Short mmCIF file of C-alpha atoms and ligand atoms in Angstrom, two decimals:
data_model
loop_
_atom_site.label_atom_id
_atom_site.label_comp_id
_atom_site.label_asym_id
_atom_site.label_seq_id
_atom_site.Cartn_x
_atom_site.Cartn_y
_atom_site.Cartn_z
CA MET A 1 76.15 117.60 112.78
CA THR A 2 77.75 115.05 115.00
CA ASP A 3 78.76 116.48 118.34
CA LEU A 4 82.42 115.12 118.56
CA ASN A 5 83.01 116.79 121.97
CA HIS A 6 80.16 114.84 123.23
CA THR A 7 81.42 111.44 121.74
CA LYS A 8 84.85 112.17 123.03
CA SER A 9 83.36 112.53 126.57
CA GLN A 10 82.02 109.11 126.33
CA PHE A 11 85.36 107.34 126.20
CA HIS A 12 87.71 106.47 129.05
CA LEU A 13 91.00 107.83 127.80
CA PRO A 14 93.91 107.60 130.21
CA GLU A 15 95.25 110.90 131.48
CA GLY A 16 98.21 112.28 129.49
CA LEU A 17 97.94 109.72 126.71
CA ILE A 18 97.22 110.47 123.00
CA TYR A 19 95.73 107.41 121.52
CA LEU A 20 96.42 106.80 117.81
CA ASP A 21 95.75 103.19 117.67
CA GLY A 22 91.93 102.92 117.60
CA ASN A 23 92.30 101.46 114.18
CA SER A 24 93.80 98.23 116.12
CA LEU A 25 91.90 98.30 119.35
CA GLY A 26 89.38 100.95 120.23
CA PRO A 27 89.40 102.50 123.78
CA LEU A 28 86.87 101.64 126.52
CA PRO A 29 83.40 103.31 126.31
CA LYS A 30 82.56 104.58 129.66
CA THR A 31 79.26 102.74 129.84
CA ALA A 32 80.88 99.36 128.87
CA SER A 33 82.08 98.47 132.30
CA LYS A 34 78.81 98.94 134.00
CA ARG A 35 76.94 97.17 131.01
CA VAL A 36 79.41 94.08 131.32
CA ALA A 37 78.94 94.06 135.15
CA ASP A 38 75.27 94.14 134.78
CA THR A 39 75.22 91.23 132.36
CA VAL A 40 77.54 89.31 134.71
CA GLU A 41 75.85 89.88 137.89
CA ASN A 42 72.17 90.44 137.02
CA GLU A 43 71.93 88.24 134.05
CA TRP A 44 74.46 85.39 134.13
CA GLY A 45 74.45 85.63 138.11
CA GLU A 46 70.72 85.75 138.76
CA MET A 47 69.08 84.35 135.70
CA LEU A 48 71.54 81.57 135.03
CA ILE A 49 70.37 79.60 132.06
CA ARG A 50 67.06 81.58 131.76
CA GLY A 51 69.16 84.55 130.40
CA TRP A 52 69.12 83.00 126.98
CA ASN A 53 65.32 83.76 126.71
CA THR A 54 64.79 86.33 129.58
CA ALA A 55 67.75 88.52 128.81
CA GLY A 56 67.65 88.00 125.13
CA TRP A 57 70.97 86.59 124.82
CA MET A 58 70.03 84.30 121.93
CA ALA A 59 68.63 87.19 119.83
CA GLN A 60 71.62 89.37 120.51
CA PRO A 61 73.74 88.54 117.38
CA ARG A 62 70.93 89.65 115.16
CA LYS A 63 70.03 92.72 117.15
CA THR A 64 73.69 93.97 117.26
CA GLY A 65 73.98 93.02 113.61
CA ASP A 66 71.17 95.38 112.75
CA ARG A 67 72.92 98.21 114.69
CA ILE A 68 76.15 97.71 112.75
CA ALA A 69 74.19 97.39 109.42
CA ARG A 70 73.25 100.94 109.70
CA LEU A 71 76.86 101.94 109.91
CA ILE A 72 77.89 100.03 106.79
CA GLY A 73 75.03 100.90 104.58
CA ALA A 74 73.09 97.60 104.86
CA GLU A 75 69.60 96.88 105.35
CA PRO A 76 68.30 95.41 108.52
CA SER A 77 68.30 91.58 108.79
CA THR A 78 71.55 91.27 106.54
CA VAL A 79 74.16 91.27 109.20
CA VAL A 80 74.80 88.79 111.98
CA MET A 81 77.59 88.70 114.74
CA GLY A 82 79.74 85.73 115.69
CA ASP A 83 83.21 84.07 115.86
CA THR A 84 86.35 86.07 114.88
CA LEU A 85 87.06 87.82 111.52
CA SER A 86 89.41 85.02 110.37
CA ILE A 87 86.47 82.44 110.70
CA LYS A 88 84.04 84.88 108.94
CA VAL A 89 86.46 85.36 106.17
CA TYR A 90 86.66 81.57 105.65
CA GLN A 91 82.74 81.11 105.91
CA ALA A 92 82.17 83.92 103.40
CA LEU A 93 84.70 82.61 100.94
CA ALA A 94 83.54 79.05 101.24
CA SER A 95 79.88 80.16 100.65
CA ALA A 96 80.92 82.31 97.67
CA ILE A 97 82.93 79.49 96.12
CA ASP A 98 79.82 77.43 96.17
CA MET A 99 77.92 79.85 94.31
CA ARG A 100 80.36 79.79 91.34
CA PRO A 101 81.08 76.00 90.84
CA ASP A 102 82.39 76.42 87.35
CA ARG A 103 85.10 78.84 88.08
CA LYS A 104 88.45 78.24 89.95
CA VAL A 105 90.16 81.54 90.61
CA ILE A 106 89.97 83.46 93.95
CA LEU A 107 91.53 86.87 93.34
CA SER A 108 93.07 89.05 96.16
CA ASP A 109 95.99 91.40 96.54
CA ASN A 110 99.23 91.40 98.49
CA GLY A 111 97.97 94.35 100.60
CA ASN A 112 95.44 92.06 102.17
CA PHE A 113 95.86 91.21 105.75
CA PRO A 114 97.77 87.88 106.06
CA THR A 115 95.09 86.04 107.93
CA ASP A 116 92.63 86.60 105.12
CA LEU A 117 95.00 84.93 102.70
CA TYR A 118 95.94 82.18 105.07
CA MET A 119 92.39 81.32 105.68
CA ALA A 120 91.77 81.29 101.90
CA ASP A 121 94.73 79.06 101.30
CA GLY A 122 93.64 76.60 104.10
CA LEU A 123 90.24 76.53 102.64
CA LEU A 124 91.30 75.80 99.13
CA LYS A 125 93.80 73.05 100.34
CA SER A 126 90.77 71.37 102.15
CA LEU A 127 88.45 71.69 99.07
CA LYS A 128 91.07 70.04 96.82
CA GLN A 129 89.03 71.07 93.73
CA GLY A 130 91.79 72.77 91.72
CA HIS A 131 91.17 76.27 92.87
CA GLU A 132 93.83 78.99 92.62
CA LEU A 133 94.29 81.78 95.08
CA ARG A 134 95.68 84.54 92.64
CA ILE A 135 97.46 87.44 94.59
CA VAL A 136 98.30 90.44 92.61
CA GLU A 137 99.56 93.96 93.48
CA PRO A 138 96.61 96.12 94.68
CA GLU A 139 97.01 98.40 91.59
CA GLN A 140 96.57 95.28 89.46
CA VAL A 141 93.21 93.97 90.85
CA ALA A 142 90.97 95.90 88.45
CA ALA A 143 92.92 94.70 85.46
CA SER A 144 92.93 91.05 86.81
CA ILE A 145 89.21 90.68 87.02
CA ASP A 146 88.16 88.36 84.14
CA ASP A 147 85.69 85.70 83.48
CA THR A 148 87.77 83.06 85.01
CA VAL A 149 87.33 84.64 88.47
CA ALA A 150 84.90 83.10 90.91
CA VAL A 151 85.41 85.47 93.80
CA VAL A 152 87.21 88.69 94.30
CA MET A 153 88.25 88.82 97.89
CA LEU A 154 89.59 92.22 99.24
CA THR A 155 90.17 94.34 102.19
CA GLN A 156 88.98 97.87 101.36
CA VAL A 157 91.68 99.63 103.34
CA ASP A 158 95.19 98.36 103.49
CA TYR A 159 96.23 97.77 107.18
CA ARG A 160 99.84 98.85 106.56
CA THR A 161 99.64 101.79 104.31
CA GLY A 162 95.84 102.83 104.49
CA ARG A 163 95.46 102.61 100.73
CA MET A 164 91.79 102.47 99.82
CA HIS A 165 90.20 100.45 97.15
CA ASP A 166 87.32 101.76 95.17
CA MET A 167 84.66 99.54 96.43
CA ALA A 168 81.87 100.42 94.05
CA ALA A 169 84.07 100.41 90.87
CA LEU A 170 85.67 97.03 91.69
CA THR A 171 82.31 95.48 92.65
CA ARG A 172 80.80 96.67 89.43
CA LYS A 173 83.69 95.34 87.38
CA ALA A 174 83.55 91.95 89.03
CA HIS A 175 79.73 91.84 88.60
CA ASP A 176 80.24 92.61 84.82
CA VAL A 177 82.19 89.45 84.25
CA GLY A 178 80.09 87.37 86.58
CA ALA A 179 82.31 87.21 89.60
CA LEU A 180 81.18 87.60 93.27
CA VAL A 181 82.95 90.11 95.67
CA ILE A 182 83.69 89.75 99.30
CA TRP A 183 84.66 93.02 100.97
CA ASP A 184 86.65 92.86 104.37
CA LEU A 185 85.55 96.02 106.19
CA ALA A 186 88.17 95.64 109.21
CA HIS A 187 89.51 99.16 108.51
CA SER A 188 86.35 100.68 107.32
CA ALA A 189 83.53 99.99 109.67
CA GLY A 190 83.07 102.82 111.97
CA VAL A 191 85.20 105.18 110.18
CA LEU A 192 84.38 105.26 106.36
CA PRO A 193 80.84 105.82 105.03
CA VAL A 194 80.39 102.40 103.59
CA ASN A 195 77.33 101.60 101.22
CA LEU A 196 77.04 97.85 100.80
CA THR A 197 73.44 97.96 99.50
CA GLY A 198 74.36 100.71 97.12
CA CYS A 199 77.51 99.02 95.72
CA LYS A 200 75.61 95.61 95.71
CA ALA A 201 78.53 93.69 97.47
CA ASP A 202 77.85 90.14 97.61
CA LEU A 203 79.26 89.39 101.14
CA ALA A 204 81.14 91.43 103.58
CA VAL A 205 82.83 90.75 106.79
CA GLY A 206 84.53 92.83 109.52
CA CYS A 207 85.61 93.01 113.23
CA THR A 208 84.26 95.16 115.89
CA TYR A 209 87.19 95.69 118.26
CA LYS A 210 88.94 98.28 115.89
CA TYR A 211 86.93 101.50 115.02
CA LEU A 212 83.77 100.11 116.55
CA ASN A 213 85.37 100.01 119.98
CA GLY A 214 83.72 96.76 121.17
CA GLY A 215 86.82 95.59 123.22
CA PRO A 216 89.51 92.91 122.79
CA GLY A 217 87.88 89.77 121.59
CA ALA A 218 84.61 91.33 120.40
CA PRO A 219 82.70 89.29 117.81
CA ALA A 220 83.00 89.70 114.07
CA PHE A 221 80.19 90.40 111.66
CA ILE A 222 79.09 88.92 108.29
CA TYR A 223 76.91 90.59 105.75
CA VAL A 224 75.18 88.62 103.01
CA ARG A 225 73.26 90.35 100.23
CA PRO A 226 69.54 89.51 100.81
CA ASP A 227 69.12 87.89 97.32
CA HIS A 228 71.87 85.32 98.28
CA ALA A 229 71.07 84.78 101.94
CA ASP A 230 68.22 82.21 101.34
CA THR A 231 70.26 80.15 98.91
CA ALA A 232 73.72 80.46 100.23
CA ARG A 233 75.27 77.53 101.77
CA PRO A 234 76.71 78.72 104.99
CA ALA A 235 79.64 76.14 104.90
CA LEU A 236 80.16 76.20 108.70
CA ALA A 237 77.11 74.31 109.39
CA GLY A 238 76.74 75.08 113.07
CA TRP A 239 73.60 74.21 115.10
CA LEU A 240 72.68 77.81 115.68
CA GLY A 241 72.47 78.30 111.86
CA HIS A 242 70.08 75.40 111.76
CA ASP A 243 66.42 76.14 110.86
CA ALA A 244 65.38 74.73 114.28
CA PRO A 245 68.28 74.41 116.56
CA PHE A 246 66.16 73.14 119.47
CA ASP A 247 64.59 70.31 117.46
CA PHE A 248 67.98 68.64 117.56
CA ASP A 249 67.47 67.04 114.15
CA MET A 250 70.09 64.59 113.18
CA ASP A 251 70.14 66.37 109.61
CA TYR A 252 71.29 70.07 109.04
CA ARG A 253 68.71 72.21 107.50
CA GLU A 254 69.76 75.90 106.84
CA GLY A 255 67.97 78.57 108.69
CA ALA A 256 66.15 81.40 106.95
CA GLY A 257 68.19 84.34 105.53
CA ILE A 258 71.26 85.62 107.47
CA ASP A 259 70.46 83.48 110.43
CA ARG A 260 72.05 80.50 108.48
CA PHE A 261 75.49 82.35 108.99
CA ARG A 262 75.37 81.81 112.75
CA VAL A 263 77.51 78.98 113.86
CA GLY A 264 77.69 78.26 117.67
CA THR A 265 77.04 79.93 121.12
CA PRO A 266 77.27 83.72 121.11
CA SER A 267 79.85 85.41 123.18
CA VAL A 268 77.30 87.04 125.50
CA LEU A 269 79.78 89.17 127.72
CA GLN A 270 81.73 90.42 124.70
CA MET A 271 78.29 91.39 123.02
CA ALA A 272 77.26 93.30 126.08
CA ALA A 273 80.47 95.38 125.81
CA LEU A 274 79.98 95.79 122.09
CA ASP A 275 76.34 96.92 122.52
CA ALA A 276 77.42 99.66 125.03
CA ALA A 277 80.10 100.73 122.53
CA LEU A 278 77.38 101.02 119.76
CA ASP A 279 75.39 103.45 121.93
CA VAL A 280 78.13 106.04 121.14
CA TRP A 281 77.16 105.70 117.45
CA GLU A 282 73.41 106.60 117.96
CA ASN A 283 73.79 110.12 116.84
CA VAL A 284 76.87 109.86 114.61
CA ASP A 285 76.73 110.71 110.94
CA MET A 286 79.46 108.70 109.00
CA GLN A 287 79.72 111.63 106.51
CA ASN A 288 80.71 113.87 109.32
CA ILE A 289 83.26 111.26 110.62
CA ARG A 290 84.77 110.99 107.25
CA ALA A 291 85.15 114.78 106.75
CA LYS A 292 86.78 115.18 110.21
CA SER A 293 89.10 112.14 109.58
CA ILE A 294 90.48 113.68 106.46
CA GLU A 295 91.05 116.96 108.23
CA LEU A 296 92.94 115.07 110.99
CA THR A 297 95.05 112.91 108.67
CA GLU A 298 95.87 116.00 106.46
CA LEU A 299 96.93 118.07 109.53
CA PHE A 300 98.93 115.10 110.88
CA ILE A 301 100.96 114.59 107.53
CA SER A 302 101.78 118.28 107.24
CA GLU A 303 102.99 118.55 110.70
CA VAL A 304 105.01 115.32 110.80
CA GLU A 305 106.41 116.16 107.29
CA ALA A 306 107.55 119.67 108.53
CA ASN A 307 109.27 118.32 111.70
CA CYS A 308 110.65 114.79 110.49
CA PRO A 309 112.56 114.66 107.26
CA GLN A 310 113.67 111.12 108.22
CA LEU A 311 110.27 109.78 107.70
CA GLY A 312 108.79 108.74 104.34
CA LEU A 313 105.07 108.89 103.82
CA ALA A 314 103.78 105.31 103.16
CA SER A 315 100.17 106.34 102.89
CA PRO A 316 98.55 107.76 99.59
CA ARG A 317 98.89 111.52 99.61
CA ASP A 318 95.35 111.96 98.22
CA PRO A 319 93.04 111.62 101.09
CA GLN A 320 90.43 110.28 98.81
CA GLU A 321 92.65 107.31 98.29
CA ARG A 322 93.39 106.71 101.95
CA GLY A 323 91.35 105.25 104.92
CA SER A 324 91.68 106.87 108.32
CA GLN A 325 95.41 105.96 109.20
CA VAL A 326 98.65 107.53 108.20
CA SER A 327 101.78 105.43 107.99
CA PHE A 328 105.48 106.42 107.67
CA THR A 329 108.38 104.29 106.77
CA PHE A 330 111.60 104.51 108.79
CA GLU A 331 114.41 101.93 108.96
CA ASN A 332 114.34 102.27 112.75
CA GLY A 333 110.64 102.27 113.02
CA TYR A 334 110.27 99.73 115.73
CA PRO A 335 112.46 101.53 118.38
CA ALA A 336 111.22 104.84 117.17
CA MET A 337 107.63 103.77 117.84
CA GLN A 338 108.62 102.64 121.30
CA ALA A 339 110.23 105.86 122.32
CA ILE A 340 107.13 107.78 121.10
CA ILE A 341 104.77 105.29 123.13
CA ALA A 342 107.13 106.05 126.12
CA ARG A 343 106.23 109.71 125.66
CA GLY A 344 102.61 109.13 125.75
CA VAL A 345 101.66 108.82 121.99
CA ILE A 346 100.44 105.45 121.10
CA GLY A 347 100.65 104.19 117.61
CA ASP A 348 102.13 100.70 116.33
CA PHE A 349 104.60 99.22 114.16
CA ARG A 350 104.13 96.86 111.28
CA ALA A 351 107.09 94.78 109.81
CA PRO A 352 109.42 95.66 108.19
CA ASP A 353 109.61 99.39 108.64
CA ILE A 354 106.07 100.85 108.89
CA MET A 355 105.13 103.22 111.78
CA ARG A 356 101.24 103.41 111.84
CA PHE A 357 99.03 105.99 113.37
CA GLY A 358 95.21 105.72 113.33
CA PHE A 359 92.84 108.60 113.44
CA THR A 360 89.60 108.25 115.10
CA PRO A 361 87.28 111.47 115.07
CA LEU A 362 85.08 110.06 117.84
CA TYR A 363 87.71 110.91 120.36
CA ILE A 364 90.77 112.62 118.68
CA ASP A 365 90.85 116.22 117.77
CA GLU A 366 93.21 118.73 116.16
CA ASP A 367 94.87 119.47 119.53
CA ASP A 368 95.65 115.94 120.12
CA VAL A 369 97.20 115.78 116.64
CA ARG A 370 99.43 118.78 117.02
CA LYS A 371 100.66 117.60 120.34
CA ALA A 372 101.38 114.03 118.83
CA ALA A 373 103.19 115.49 115.88
CA LYS A 374 105.37 117.66 118.27
CA ILE A 375 106.37 114.80 120.36
CA ILE A 376 106.99 112.55 117.24
CA GLY A 377 109.23 115.52 116.04
CA ASP A 378 111.20 115.70 119.33
CA VAL A 379 111.94 111.94 119.31
CA MET A 380 113.06 111.96 115.80
CA ARG A 381 115.39 115.09 116.04
CA ASP A 382 116.96 113.97 119.50
CA GLU A 383 117.12 110.33 118.07
CA ALA A 384 115.63 109.42 121.39
CA TRP A 385 114.70 106.04 120.08
CA ASP A 386 118.56 104.78 120.04
CA ARG A 387 118.46 103.22 123.55
CA PRO A 388 118.65 99.57 124.21
CA GLU A 389 115.19 99.16 125.84
CA PHE A 390 113.43 100.43 122.85
CA HIS A 391 114.91 97.70 120.59
CA GLN A 392 113.47 94.87 122.66
CA ARG A 393 110.80 93.39 120.62
CA SER A 394 107.62 92.44 122.31
CA ALA A 395 105.24 89.69 120.88
CA VAL A 396 102.60 92.16 119.83
CA THR A 397 104.01 95.08 117.91
C1 LIG B 1 92.29 92.94 112.12
C2 LIG B 1 92.22 92.19 110.82
C3 LIG B 1 91.92 90.83 111.02
C4 LIG B 1 91.84 90.08 112.37
O1 LIG B 1 91.16 88.89 112.38
P1 LIG B 1 90.79 88.15 113.79
O2 LIG B 1 90.27 86.81 113.36
O3 LIG B 1 89.86 89.08 114.37
O4 LIG B 1 92.11 88.19 114.70
C5 LIG B 1 91.54 90.07 109.90
N1 LIG B 1 91.47 90.87 108.64
C6 LIG B 1 91.87 91.98 108.48
C7 LIG B 1 91.77 92.61 107.30
C8 LIG B 1 92.11 92.92 109.70
O5 LIG B 1 92.43 94.00 109.56
#
């Protein structure tokens, strides 16, 4: 069994705050500050450029990739770190399109995160090969997979509602008609038991600053199924994906396997913070995390519904169809969330009317959930949100 009291003790959680936004930015692991300071002072400061070899900076994207592979049901040497998730979406899609030259349809859904759709649209406009980005309702995805589809590109868990796709079933359906599948695990990695190997996903991407707690700006990851990795064209042909970067050849030649999906210089300081964050996962069982996450979200829904008749549940009621977040609709959702934050419960708001709360068993427990639900109930009952300062919109909501 995962010791969740122990994992909670490994995070810096500000006094008097209940943090229900780890699905957007995970909190600071206590060892991360020292790890980053060590990397800055002892490695960058003392080793200078020798750090690439001596401190292993150059190997870090693969080493860290292997640590993440374990958490998403992937084999070692199938995951590499780098860039941001938007870039990795672009790279994965460009590479997948190349593997299906005779097909022109990229299928996604309108529950996908906008950047994934923007990146796809931008890529297709650059390619100018007559591809179509077909965006359907999430419930229509399965029925829309046919033999014209080159690539199905989906985010497993909807960032607004928490609705969850059946990864194994959709991947199977796509493969049955010869399509490839790219899964975005932004709201899955670190909170759901993902099995990339088992479901035979072709490519997957994700970020590490949400449930994995790697800190703001932490690098993204990309997974490529081993039988594609040696033939896939990495599309972003950066020098660190070259077979021999330090030969400085004029011609690009892909590196072996997942290494070819590297692009440029790794973000060493961010990687140090992420590596410290991944230490917390060493003795964590994802099945335990999932079971606890369901307990927490079920408790939260029942407490909030008992206290707040104004709020409508926007997330699936069946926990098997939902990730680790709970969202409610409320027409004054923005000021309501500001008032709740002012009382020490941090969630966030997604336009037009979604109040979103994330549940992260590593450091949130039943006691936190009960207290948070009570505060939300107080704010709603007293209409405490109806004050001018809570209506002021910030740039990041
Ligand atoms: C959070 C998130 C992103 C963010 O992309 P960045 O490039 O890291 O800013 C992209 N896609 C999905 C599905 C997300 O949830």
